[in-house]
Amino acid sequence: MLLLLFTVLAYLLLWALASDDCPVYQYPIELQEKQKTSAASYGTSLEDWLQEEQDVAFARLLANIAPGQNTEGVPNGTIVASPSKKAPDYFYQWTRDAAITALTLTRIASSDPGSLSSLEILNFLEYYASLQSRLQHQSNPSGTFADLSGLGEPKFNADGSAYEGSWGRPQRDGPALRALALITYLRLYNHTYPSLWAGEFGKGWYSDLYEPSMPADSVIKADLEYVSHYWRDAGFDLWEEMRGLHFFTAMVQKRALTEGAEIAGAFGDVGAQEWYKKQANAMERFVEGFWSKEEGHLVATLDTRRSGLDCGVVLGALHGTHSGVSKARFPPWSDEVLVSMLRLIEDQQMRFPVNAAAAASNDPLAGTAVGRYPEDVYDGYGTSIGHPWFLCTASVAEILYRTTVKLAAQGWLEITPVGLEFWGALNPDDIHNTGTIVAGLAEFNRTLRRLREVGDDFLAIVKQHADAEGSLSEQFDRVTGFESGAPDLTWSYGALLEALDWRKKALKAAA
């Protein structure tokens, strides 16, 4: 133990002294003060911390949704990325980030429909749904509503007006995610108030969300029309840096068209139902192109000089797969996603000094602080050098928990030539060759247990770098581990809440 500690400290010291690309950061005073975590919090068990942090994350996420406490003066239903208005300024509403947050809220509300928190969430979502129509009709630098091109605008000012500054636009994931969020909200509302569907008031309420007439004017219909006609066109990635065709974007578009076809059918929109199905099937074939046999992993963007390793692949598998769907390509538990995630983790272990202990462990899946991608130069304030992100680290844990649930439900694990690298890294004592391991065997049980344990190791990284109050920023420093970038990032909280939900399911499924 002492030898390992000495090795880690020596590694950090040598890296800090010798690295040519290690800038010295002067973090805002408020971040430095908040990061002074008490010794008591370090002594808290992961289980106890996660139970407390779930409430903290939920409260802080709601605080970033108008009329939450961090959103004074903005329209109700606005979901800001962060309350930070300077250094960096994230006080905007991104279509993508807001929709992902809305999906998290619908999931929480649907888990306990009659609770007070569920009713509170429904109020937030009603405001959100109403605001989206206004944002769709807002002319912006990406275009207008008349030809739907304006739906590709990535972000708006917090007051709902168009952001006119230079930006990476269009971004074609936002309409798909917003359609998914509102489809899920529509189903939740119908489940909570089943009589609404048949009543006169219900017809008006539902028509605001989906109405079959063309040209499209309802929120979901407009987004689905945009996705179905623009998915072949290049746009900027979820990190807003690279123009092209992207795995994350394609996955959420494919899911939106698949679920959109179901909704169109429910509203008797037969022509649209067939059209969306046709496009979804075409996209099912299209996403196959993101698997690189040469590299042995999924690439985040087609025809790029980057390595292709990217947290966006992890996020695309998560947000592009409905929890009840098992046949869609590249779900979180697929061999291709798991191997791609493993390659990213291995890179991050060697890239960030905060991962020195993981790198020295000879365990490819040791708990690791995970950033966006190897070539990242965004430091949370400007461009210099990349850092780990809370949402990426938590999302790795979610992948592992969702895989646990899937395997427990199906009762077997097939080790294929593609997946052998991941499964051998996860459980090297039992898995050395291809084949099938069935439920009831000790090897199967040990593999499920390892999935849960490794997921917990990644959440332990989140715990280690969160501040004493449980707040989560966008990033944490690759050397010091201190929080950096936008404080109280909404997506950081949402990613943790999703991981915690799947952790509970995994513990129950493989008890």
Coordinates of C-alpha atoms in Angstrom, one line a residue:
M1 CA 0.0 0.0 0.0
L2 CA 2.8 2.4 0.9
L3 CA 4.7 1.6 -2.3
L4 CA 1.6 2.2 -4.4
L5 CA 1.0 5.6 -2.6
F6 CA 4.6 6.6 -3.2
T7 CA 4.3 5.6 -6.9
V8 CA 1.2 7.7 -7.3
L9 CA 2.7 10.8 -5.6
A10 CA 5.9 10.5 -7.5
Y11 CA 4.0 10.2 -10.8
L12 CA 2.0 13.3 -10.0
L13 CA 5.1 15.3 -9.0
L14 CA 7.1 14.3 -12.1
W15 CA 4.2 14.9 -14.4
A16 CA 3.6 18.4 -13.0
L17 CA 7.3 19.3 -13.2
A18 CA 8.1 17.7 -16.6
S19 CA 4.9 18.2 -18.7
D20 CA 5.2 20.8 -21.4
D21 CA 1.5 21.1 -21.9
C22 CA 0.4 21.5 -18.2
P23 CA -0.9 25.1 -17.8
V24 CA -1.3 26.6 -14.4
Y25 CA -4.9 27.5 -13.7
Q26 CA -6.2 30.1 -11.3
Y27 CA -9.7 28.9 -10.4
P28 CA -12.4 31.3 -9.2
I29 CA -12.2 31.9 -5.5
E30 CA -15.8 30.6 -4.9
L31 CA -14.8 27.2 -6.5
Q32 CA -11.7 27.0 -4.4
E33 CA -13.7 27.6 -1.2
K34 CA -16.4 25.1 -2.1
Q35 CA -13.8 22.5 -2.9
K36 CA -12.5 22.4 0.6
T37 CA -14.2 19.2 1.4
S38 CA -14.4 18.2 5.1
A39 CA -12.6 15.1 6.3
A40 CA -16.0 13.7 7.4
S41 CA -17.3 13.6 3.9
Y42 CA -14.2 11.6 2.8
G43 CA -15.1 9.1 5.5
T44 CA -18.7 8.6 4.3
S45 CA -19.3 5.3 2.6
L46 CA -20.2 5.3 -1.1
E47 CA -23.7 3.9 -0.3
D48 CA -24.5 6.6 2.2
W49 CA -23.1 9.3 -0.1
L50 CA -25.1 8.1 -3.0
Q51 CA -28.3 8.2 -1.0
E52 CA -27.7 11.7 0.1
E53 CA -26.4 12.9 -3.2
Q54 CA -29.5 11.7 -5.0
D55 CA -31.5 14.3 -3.2
V56 CA -28.9 16.9 -3.7
A57 CA -28.7 16.2 -7.4
F58 CA -32.4 16.3 -7.8
A59 CA -32.8 19.6 -5.9
R60 CA -30.0 21.3 -7.8
L61 CA -31.3 20.1 -11.2
L62 CA -34.7 21.5 -10.4
A63 CA -33.1 24.8 -9.3
N64 CA -31.9 25.2 -12.9
I65 CA -35.4 24.9 -14.4
A66 CA -37.7 28.0 -14.3
P67 CA -39.3 28.9 -12.0
G68 CA -36.4 27.3 -10.0
Q69 CA -34.2 29.5 -7.7
N70 CA -31.4 29.8 -10.3
T71 CA -33.6 31.1 -13.1
E72 CA -35.0 34.4 -12.0
G73 CA -36.4 36.5 -14.8
V74 CA -36.6 33.8 -17.5
P75 CA -39.8 32.2 -18.9
N76 CA -41.2 29.2 -17.0
G77 CA -40.0 25.9 -18.5
T78 CA -36.6 27.2 -19.4
I79 CA -33.8 24.7 -18.5
V80 CA -30.5 26.5 -18.3
A81 CA -27.3 24.5 -18.7
S82 CA -25.8 26.2 -15.6
P83 CA -26.5 29.2 -13.4
S84 CA -23.1 30.5 -14.3
K85 CA -23.2 33.8 -16.2
K86 CA -19.5 34.5 -16.5
A87 CA -16.3 32.6 -16.7
P88 CA -17.9 30.6 -18.2
D89 CA -21.3 31.9 -19.3
Y90 CA -23.6 28.9 -19.5
F91 CA -26.8 30.7 -18.7
Y92 CA -28.5 29.6 -21.9
Q93 CA -31.0 26.9 -22.9
W94 CA -29.5 24.3 -25.2
T95 CA -32.2 22.3 -27.1
R96 CA -30.2 19.1 -26.5
D97 CA -29.3 19.6 -22.9
A98 CA -32.8 20.7 -22.0
A99 CA -34.4 17.7 -23.7
I100 CA -32.1 15.3 -22.0
T101 CA -33.0 16.9 -18.6
A102 CA -36.7 16.6 -19.5
L103 CA -36.3 12.9 -20.3
T104 CA -34.7 12.4 -16.8
L105 CA -37.7 14.2 -15.2
T106 CA -40.2 12.1 -17.0
R107 CA -38.4 9.0 -15.9
I108 CA -38.4 10.1 -12.3
A109 CA -42.1 11.1 -12.4
S110 CA -43.2 7.8 -14.0
S111 CA -41.5 5.8 -11.3
D112 CA -44.0 7.2 -8.7
P113 CA -46.9 8.9 -10.6
G114 CA -49.0 9.9 -7.6
S115 CA -46.2 11.5 -5.5
L116 CA -45.8 15.1 -4.8
S117 CA -42.5 15.2 -6.6
S118 CA -44.2 13.7 -9.6
L119 CA -46.9 16.3 -9.7
E120 CA -44.2 19.0 -9.3
I121 CA -42.3 17.5 -12.2
L122 CA -45.5 17.5 -14.4
N123 CA -45.8 21.2 -13.7
F124 CA -42.2 21.8 -14.9
L125 CA -42.8 19.6 -17.9
E126 CA -46.0 21.4 -18.9
Y127 CA -44.1 24.7 -18.8
Y128 CA -41.3 23.1 -20.8
A129 CA -43.6 21.7 -23.5
S130 CA -45.4 25.1 -23.9
L131 CA -42.1 26.9 -24.2
Q132 CA -40.8 24.6 -27.0
S133 CA -43.4 25.8 -29.5
R134 CA -42.3 29.4 -28.9
L135 CA -38.7 28.4 -29.5
Q136 CA -39.5 26.4 -32.6
H137 CA -41.2 29.5 -34.2
Q138 CA -38.3 31.8 -33.2
S139 CA -36.4 32.8 -36.3
N140 CA -32.6 32.3 -35.7
P141 CA -29.3 32.1 -37.5
S142 CA -30.0 28.5 -38.5
G143 CA -33.2 29.4 -40.3
T144 CA -36.9 29.7 -39.8
F145 CA -39.9 27.6 -38.9
A146 CA -41.4 27.9 -42.4
D147 CA -39.0 25.3 -43.8
L148 CA -38.1 23.8 -40.4
S149 CA -34.4 24.7 -40.8
G150 CA -34.5 26.9 -37.7
L151 CA -35.1 23.7 -35.6
G152 CA -31.4 23.0 -35.9
E153 CA -30.5 26.0 -33.8
P154 CA -28.5 24.6 -30.8
K155 CA -29.2 27.2 -28.1
F156 CA -31.3 30.2 -27.2
N157 CA -30.9 33.1 -24.8
A158 CA -32.4 32.3 -21.4
D159 CA -35.3 34.8 -22.1
G160 CA -36.2 32.7 -25.2
S161 CA -34.8 35.1 -27.8
A162 CA -32.5 33.9 -30.5
Y163 CA -28.8 33.8 -29.8
E164 CA -27.2 35.7 -32.7
G165 CA -23.5 35.1 -31.9
S166 CA -21.1 32.9 -33.8
W167 CA -21.6 29.2 -32.9
G168 CA -21.4 25.6 -34.3
R169 CA -24.7 25.4 -36.1
P170 CA -26.8 23.6 -37.0
Q171 CA -26.9 20.8 -34.5
R172 CA -29.3 18.1 -35.6
D173 CA -29.6 16.1 -32.3
G174 CA -31.7 18.7 -30.5
P175 CA -35.0 18.2 -32.5
A176 CA -34.7 14.4 -32.1
L177 CA -34.1 14.6 -28.3
R178 CA -36.9 17.1 -27.9
A179 CA -39.3 14.9 -29.8
L180 CA -38.3 12.0 -27.5
A181 CA -38.8 14.1 -24.4
L182 CA -42.2 15.3 -25.4
I183 CA -43.3 11.8 -26.6
T184 CA -42.3 10.4 -23.2
Y185 CA -44.1 13.3 -21.5
L186 CA -47.2 12.7 -23.6
R187 CA -47.2 9.0 -22.5
L188 CA -46.7 9.9 -18.9
Y189 CA -49.5 12.5 -18.9
N190 CA -51.8 10.0 -20.6
H191 CA -50.9 7.4 -18.0
T192 CA -51.5 9.9 -15.1
Y193 CA -54.8 11.2 -16.5
P194 CA -56.2 8.4 -18.7
S195 CA -59.6 10.0 -19.2
L196 CA -58.0 13.0 -20.9
W197 CA -57.6 11.1 -24.2
A198 CA -61.3 10.9 -24.8
G199 CA -62.4 14.3 -23.5
E200 CA -62.7 17.6 -25.5
F201 CA -60.1 19.3 -23.4
G202 CA -57.7 16.4 -24.1
K203 CA -58.1 16.8 -27.9
G204 CA -56.8 20.4 -27.6
W205 CA -54.1 19.5 -25.2
Y206 CA -52.7 16.7 -27.3
S207 CA -53.0 18.6 -30.5
D208 CA -50.5 21.1 -29.2
L209 CA -48.0 18.3 -29.0
Y210 CA -49.0 16.2 -32.0
E211 CA -51.4 17.0 -34.8
P212 CA -51.3 15.2 -38.1
S213 CA -51.9 18.1 -40.5
M214 CA -49.2 19.3 -42.9
P215 CA -47.3 21.6 -42.9
A216 CA -46.3 20.5 -39.5
D217 CA -47.2 23.0 -36.7
S218 CA -47.4 20.9 -33.5
V219 CA -44.1 20.5 -31.6
I220 CA -43.5 16.8 -31.9
K221 CA -44.7 16.6 -35.5
A222 CA -42.4 19.4 -36.5
D223 CA -39.4 17.9 -34.9
L224 CA -40.0 14.5 -36.4
E225 CA -40.4 16.0 -39.9
Y226 CA -37.1 17.8 -39.4
V227 CA -35.3 14.7 -38.3
S228 CA -36.8 12.5 -41.1
H229 CA -35.8 15.0 -43.8
Y230 CA -32.4 16.2 -42.5
W231 CA -30.8 13.2 -40.9
R232 CA -28.5 12.6 -43.9
D233 CA -27.1 16.2 -43.7
A234 CA -24.0 17.1 -41.8
G235 CA -24.2 19.2 -38.6
F236 CA -22.1 19.9 -35.5
D237 CA -21.5 17.2 -32.9
L238 CA -22.8 17.3 -29.3
W239 CA -19.6 19.0 -28.2
E240 CA -20.3 21.7 -30.8
E241 CA -16.8 21.5 -32.3
M242 CA -16.8 19.3 -35.4
R243 CA -19.1 19.3 -38.4
G244 CA -20.0 16.0 -39.9
L245 CA -22.1 12.9 -39.4
H246 CA -22.0 11.8 -35.7
F247 CA -22.8 8.6 -33.8
F248 CA -24.6 10.4 -31.0
T249 CA -26.7 12.4 -33.4
A250 CA -27.6 9.4 -35.5
M251 CA -28.5 7.2 -32.5
V252 CA -31.0 9.7 -31.0
Q253 CA -32.4 10.5 -34.5
K254 CA -33.0 6.8 -35.1
R255 CA -34.7 6.4 -31.7
A256 CA -36.9 9.5 -32.3
L257 CA -38.1 8.2 -35.7
T258 CA -38.8 4.7 -34.2
E259 CA -40.9 6.1 -31.3
G260 CA -42.3 8.8 -33.6
A261 CA -43.8 6.2 -35.8
E262 CA -45.6 4.7 -32.9
I263 CA -47.0 8.1 -31.9
A264 CA -48.0 8.9 -35.4
G265 CA -49.9 5.6 -35.5
A266 CA -51.7 6.4 -32.3
F267 CA -52.9 9.7 -33.8
G268 CA -54.1 8.0 -37.0
D269 CA -51.3 9.7 -39.0
V270 CA -50.7 6.6 -41.2
G271 CA -48.7 8.3 -43.9
A272 CA -46.3 9.8 -41.4
Q273 CA -46.1 6.5 -39.5
E274 CA -44.9 4.7 -42.6
W275 CA -42.5 7.5 -43.5
Y276 CA -40.9 7.6 -40.1
K277 CA -40.6 3.8 -40.1
K278 CA -38.9 3.9 -43.5
Q279 CA -36.4 6.5 -42.3
A280 CA -35.7 4.6 -39.1
N281 CA -35.0 1.4 -41.0
A282 CA -32.6 3.3 -43.3
M283 CA -30.9 4.8 -40.2
E284 CA -30.5 1.3 -38.7
R285 CA -28.4 0.4 -41.7
F286 CA -26.6 3.8 -41.7
V287 CA -25.3 3.5 -38.1
E288 CA -23.5 0.3 -39.0
G289 CA -20.9 2.6 -40.7
F290 CA -19.7 3.9 -37.3
W291 CA -18.1 0.5 -36.5
S292 CA -14.5 0.5 -37.5
K293 CA -13.1 -3.0 -38.1
E294 CA -9.7 -1.5 -38.5
E295 CA -9.7 0.4 -35.2
G296 CA -11.8 -2.2 -33.4
H297 CA -14.2 0.3 -31.9
L298 CA -17.0 2.6 -32.8
V299 CA -16.0 6.1 -34.0
A300 CA -17.8 9.2 -32.9
T301 CA -17.7 10.9 -36.3
L302 CA -17.4 9.5 -39.8
D303 CA -14.3 10.5 -41.9
T304 CA -12.4 12.3 -39.2
R305 CA -8.7 12.5 -38.3
R306 CA -9.4 12.0 -34.6
S307 CA -9.1 8.6 -33.0
G308 CA -12.9 8.3 -32.8
L309 CA -12.8 7.3 -29.1
D310 CA -15.3 9.6 -27.5
C311 CA -17.7 9.8 -24.6
G312 CA -20.3 10.7 -27.2
V313 CA -20.3 7.0 -28.2
V314 CA -21.3 6.1 -24.6
L315 CA -23.9 8.8 -24.5
G316 CA -25.3 7.9 -27.9
A317 CA -25.8 4.3 -26.8
L318 CA -27.6 5.5 -23.7
H319 CA -29.8 8.2 -25.1
G320 CA -30.3 6.4 -28.4
T321 CA -31.8 3.2 -26.9
H322 CA -35.2 3.0 -25.2
S323 CA -35.0 0.9 -22.1
G324 CA -37.7 -1.5 -23.4
V325 CA -36.0 -2.1 -26.8
S326 CA -33.7 -5.1 -27.3
K327 CA -33.3 -5.3 -31.1
A328 CA -32.0 -1.9 -32.0
R329 CA -28.4 -1.6 -33.1
F330 CA -25.7 -0.6 -30.6
P331 CA -27.6 -0.6 -27.3
P332 CA -25.5 0.0 -24.2
W333 CA -24.9 -3.7 -23.6
S334 CA -23.7 -4.5 -27.1
D335 CA -20.2 -5.8 -27.6
E336 CA -19.3 -2.8 -29.9
V337 CA -20.3 -0.2 -27.3
L338 CA -18.6 -2.1 -24.4
V339 CA -15.3 -2.5 -26.3
S340 CA -15.4 1.1 -27.4
M341 CA -15.9 2.2 -23.9
L342 CA -13.1 0.0 -22.6
R343 CA -10.7 1.6 -25.2
L344 CA -11.7 5.1 -24.0
I345 CA -11.2 4.2 -20.4
E346 CA -7.8 2.8 -21.1
D347 CA -6.8 6.0 -22.8
Q348 CA -8.1 8.2 -20.0
Q349 CA -6.2 6.2 -17.4
M350 CA -2.9 7.1 -19.0
R351 CA -4.0 10.6 -20.0
F352 CA -5.0 12.2 -16.7
P353 CA -2.7 12.2 -13.6
V354 CA -5.8 11.9 -11.3
N355 CA -6.0 8.4 -12.7
A356 CA -2.5 7.4 -11.7
A357 CA -3.8 4.8 -9.2
A358 CA -6.0 3.2 -11.9
A359 CA -3.2 3.2 -14.4
A360 CA -0.8 1.6 -11.9
S361 CA -3.4 -1.1 -11.0
N362 CA -3.1 -3.1 -14.2
D363 CA -6.9 -3.3 -14.2
P364 CA -8.3 -1.9 -17.5
L365 CA -11.6 -1.2 -15.8
A366 CA -10.4 0.3 -12.5
G367 CA -12.5 3.3 -11.5
T368 CA -11.4 6.1 -13.8
A369 CA -12.1 9.8 -14.3
V370 CA -13.4 10.0 -17.9
G371 CA -13.3 13.0 -20.2
R372 CA -14.8 13.7 -23.6
Y373 CA -12.2 12.4 -26.0
P374 CA -8.4 12.1 -26.2
E375 CA -7.8 15.2 -28.4
D376 CA -9.9 17.5 -26.2
V377 CA -8.4 21.0 -25.5
Y378 CA -11.4 22.6 -23.9
D379 CA -10.6 23.3 -20.2
G380 CA -14.0 24.7 -19.1
Y381 CA -13.0 28.3 -19.6
G382 CA -11.1 28.4 -22.9
T383 CA -8.8 26.2 -24.9
S384 CA -5.6 24.7 -23.5
I385 CA -6.0 21.1 -22.4
G386 CA -9.0 18.8 -21.6
H387 CA -10.1 17.4 -18.2
P388 CA -12.4 14.7 -16.9
W389 CA -16.2 15.4 -17.0
F390 CA -18.7 14.3 -14.3
L391 CA -21.4 13.4 -16.8
C392 CA -19.0 11.1 -18.8
T393 CA -17.8 9.3 -15.7
A394 CA -21.3 8.7 -14.4
S395 CA -22.5 7.6 -17.8
V396 CA -19.8 4.8 -17.9
A397 CA -21.3 3.6 -14.6
E398 CA -24.8 3.7 -16.2
I399 CA -23.6 1.5 -19.1
L400 CA -22.4 -1.1 -16.7
Y401 CA -25.5 -1.1 -14.6
R402 CA -27.8 -1.4 -17.7
T403 CA -25.7 -4.3 -19.0
T404 CA -26.2 -6.0 -15.6
V405 CA -29.9 -5.6 -15.9
K406 CA -30.0 -6.9 -19.5
L407 CA -27.9 -10.0 -18.7
A408 CA -29.9 -10.8 -15.6
A409 CA -33.1 -10.6 -17.6
Q410 CA -32.0 -12.8 -20.5
G411 CA -30.2 -15.3 -18.4
W412 CA -27.1 -15.9 -20.5
L413 CA -24.0 -14.1 -21.8
E414 CA -22.5 -14.9 -25.2
I415 CA -18.8 -14.1 -25.4
T416 CA -18.2 -13.2 -29.1
P417 CA -14.8 -12.5 -30.8
V418 CA -15.7 -8.8 -30.7
G419 CA -16.7 -8.7 -27.0
L420 CA -14.0 -11.0 -25.7
E421 CA -11.7 -8.1 -25.0
F422 CA -14.2 -6.4 -22.7
W423 CA -15.4 -9.4 -20.9
G424 CA -11.9 -10.8 -20.4
A425 CA -10.9 -7.4 -18.9
L426 CA -14.0 -7.4 -16.6
N427 CA -13.6 -11.0 -15.4
P428 CA -10.2 -12.3 -16.2
D429 CA -10.4 -15.2 -13.8
D430 CA -13.3 -16.8 -15.6
I431 CA -13.4 -15.5 -19.2
H432 CA -10.6 -16.4 -21.6
N433 CA -12.4 -17.7 -24.7
T434 CA -15.5 -17.2 -26.7
G435 CA -18.6 -19.2 -25.8
T436 CA -21.8 -18.9 -23.8
I437 CA -22.2 -18.6 -20.0
V438 CA -25.7 -19.3 -18.7
A439 CA -27.4 -18.2 -15.5
G440 CA -26.9 -20.5 -12.6
L441 CA -23.2 -21.0 -13.2
A442 CA -20.8 -19.4 -10.8
E443 CA -19.0 -17.6 -13.7
F444 CA -22.3 -15.9 -14.7
N445 CA -22.9 -14.7 -11.1
R446 CA -19.4 -13.5 -10.7
T447 CA -19.6 -11.6 -14.0
L448 CA -22.8 -9.8 -12.9
R449 CA -21.2 -8.9 -9.6
R450 CA -18.2 -7.5 -11.3
L451 CA -20.3 -5.3 -13.5
R452 CA -22.0 -3.8 -10.5
E453 CA -18.7 -3.4 -8.6
V454 CA -17.0 -1.7 -11.5
G455 CA -20.0 0.6 -11.9
D456 CA -19.7 1.5 -8.3
D457 CA -16.0 2.2 -8.8
F458 CA -16.8 4.9 -11.4
L459 CA -19.4 6.5 -9.1
A460 CA -16.8 6.5 -6.4
I461 CA -14.8 8.7 -8.7
V462 CA -17.7 11.1 -8.9
K463 CA -17.9 11.1 -5.1
Q464 CA -14.2 11.7 -4.8
H465 CA -14.3 14.9 -6.9
A466 CA -17.6 16.3 -5.9
D467 CA -17.4 19.2 -3.4
A468 CA -18.5 19.0 0.3
E469 CA -22.0 20.2 -0.6
G470 CA -22.5 17.6 -3.3
S471 CA -22.5 20.1 -6.1
L472 CA -21.2 18.9 -9.5
S473 CA -19.6 21.2 -12.0
E474 CA -19.0 20.4 -15.7
Q475 CA -15.4 19.2 -15.2
F476 CA -12.7 18.4 -12.6
D477 CA -9.0 19.1 -13.0
R478 CA -6.9 16.4 -14.5
V479 CA -4.1 17.1 -12.0
T480 CA -5.6 18.5 -8.8
G481 CA -9.0 16.8 -9.1
F482 CA -10.7 20.1 -8.1
E483 CA -14.0 21.0 -9.8
S484 CA -13.6 23.3 -12.8
G485 CA -15.7 24.8 -15.6
A486 CA -19.4 25.7 -15.3
P487 CA -20.6 25.1 -11.7
D488 CA -23.9 23.2 -11.0
L489 CA -24.1 21.8 -14.5
T490 CA -27.6 20.5 -15.1
W491 CA -26.5 17.6 -17.3
S492 CA -24.0 16.5 -14.6
Y493 CA -26.8 16.1 -12.1
G494 CA -29.1 14.4 -14.7
A495 CA -26.3 11.9 -15.7
L496 CA -25.8 10.9 -12.0
L497 CA -29.5 10.5 -11.4
E498 CA -29.8 8.2 -14.4
A499 CA -26.8 6.1 -13.2
L500 CA -28.3 5.8 -9.7
D501 CA -31.7 4.7 -11.1
W502 CA -30.0 1.9 -13.1
R503 CA -27.9 1.0 -10.1
K504 CA -31.0 0.3 -8.1
K505 CA -32.4 -1.9 -10.9
A506 CA -29.1 -3.7 -11.2
L507 CA -28.9 -4.5 -7.5
K508 CA -32.5 -5.8 -7.7
A509 CA -32.0 -7.8 -10.9
A510 CA -28.9 -9.6 -9.8
A511 CA -29.4 -9.8 -6.1

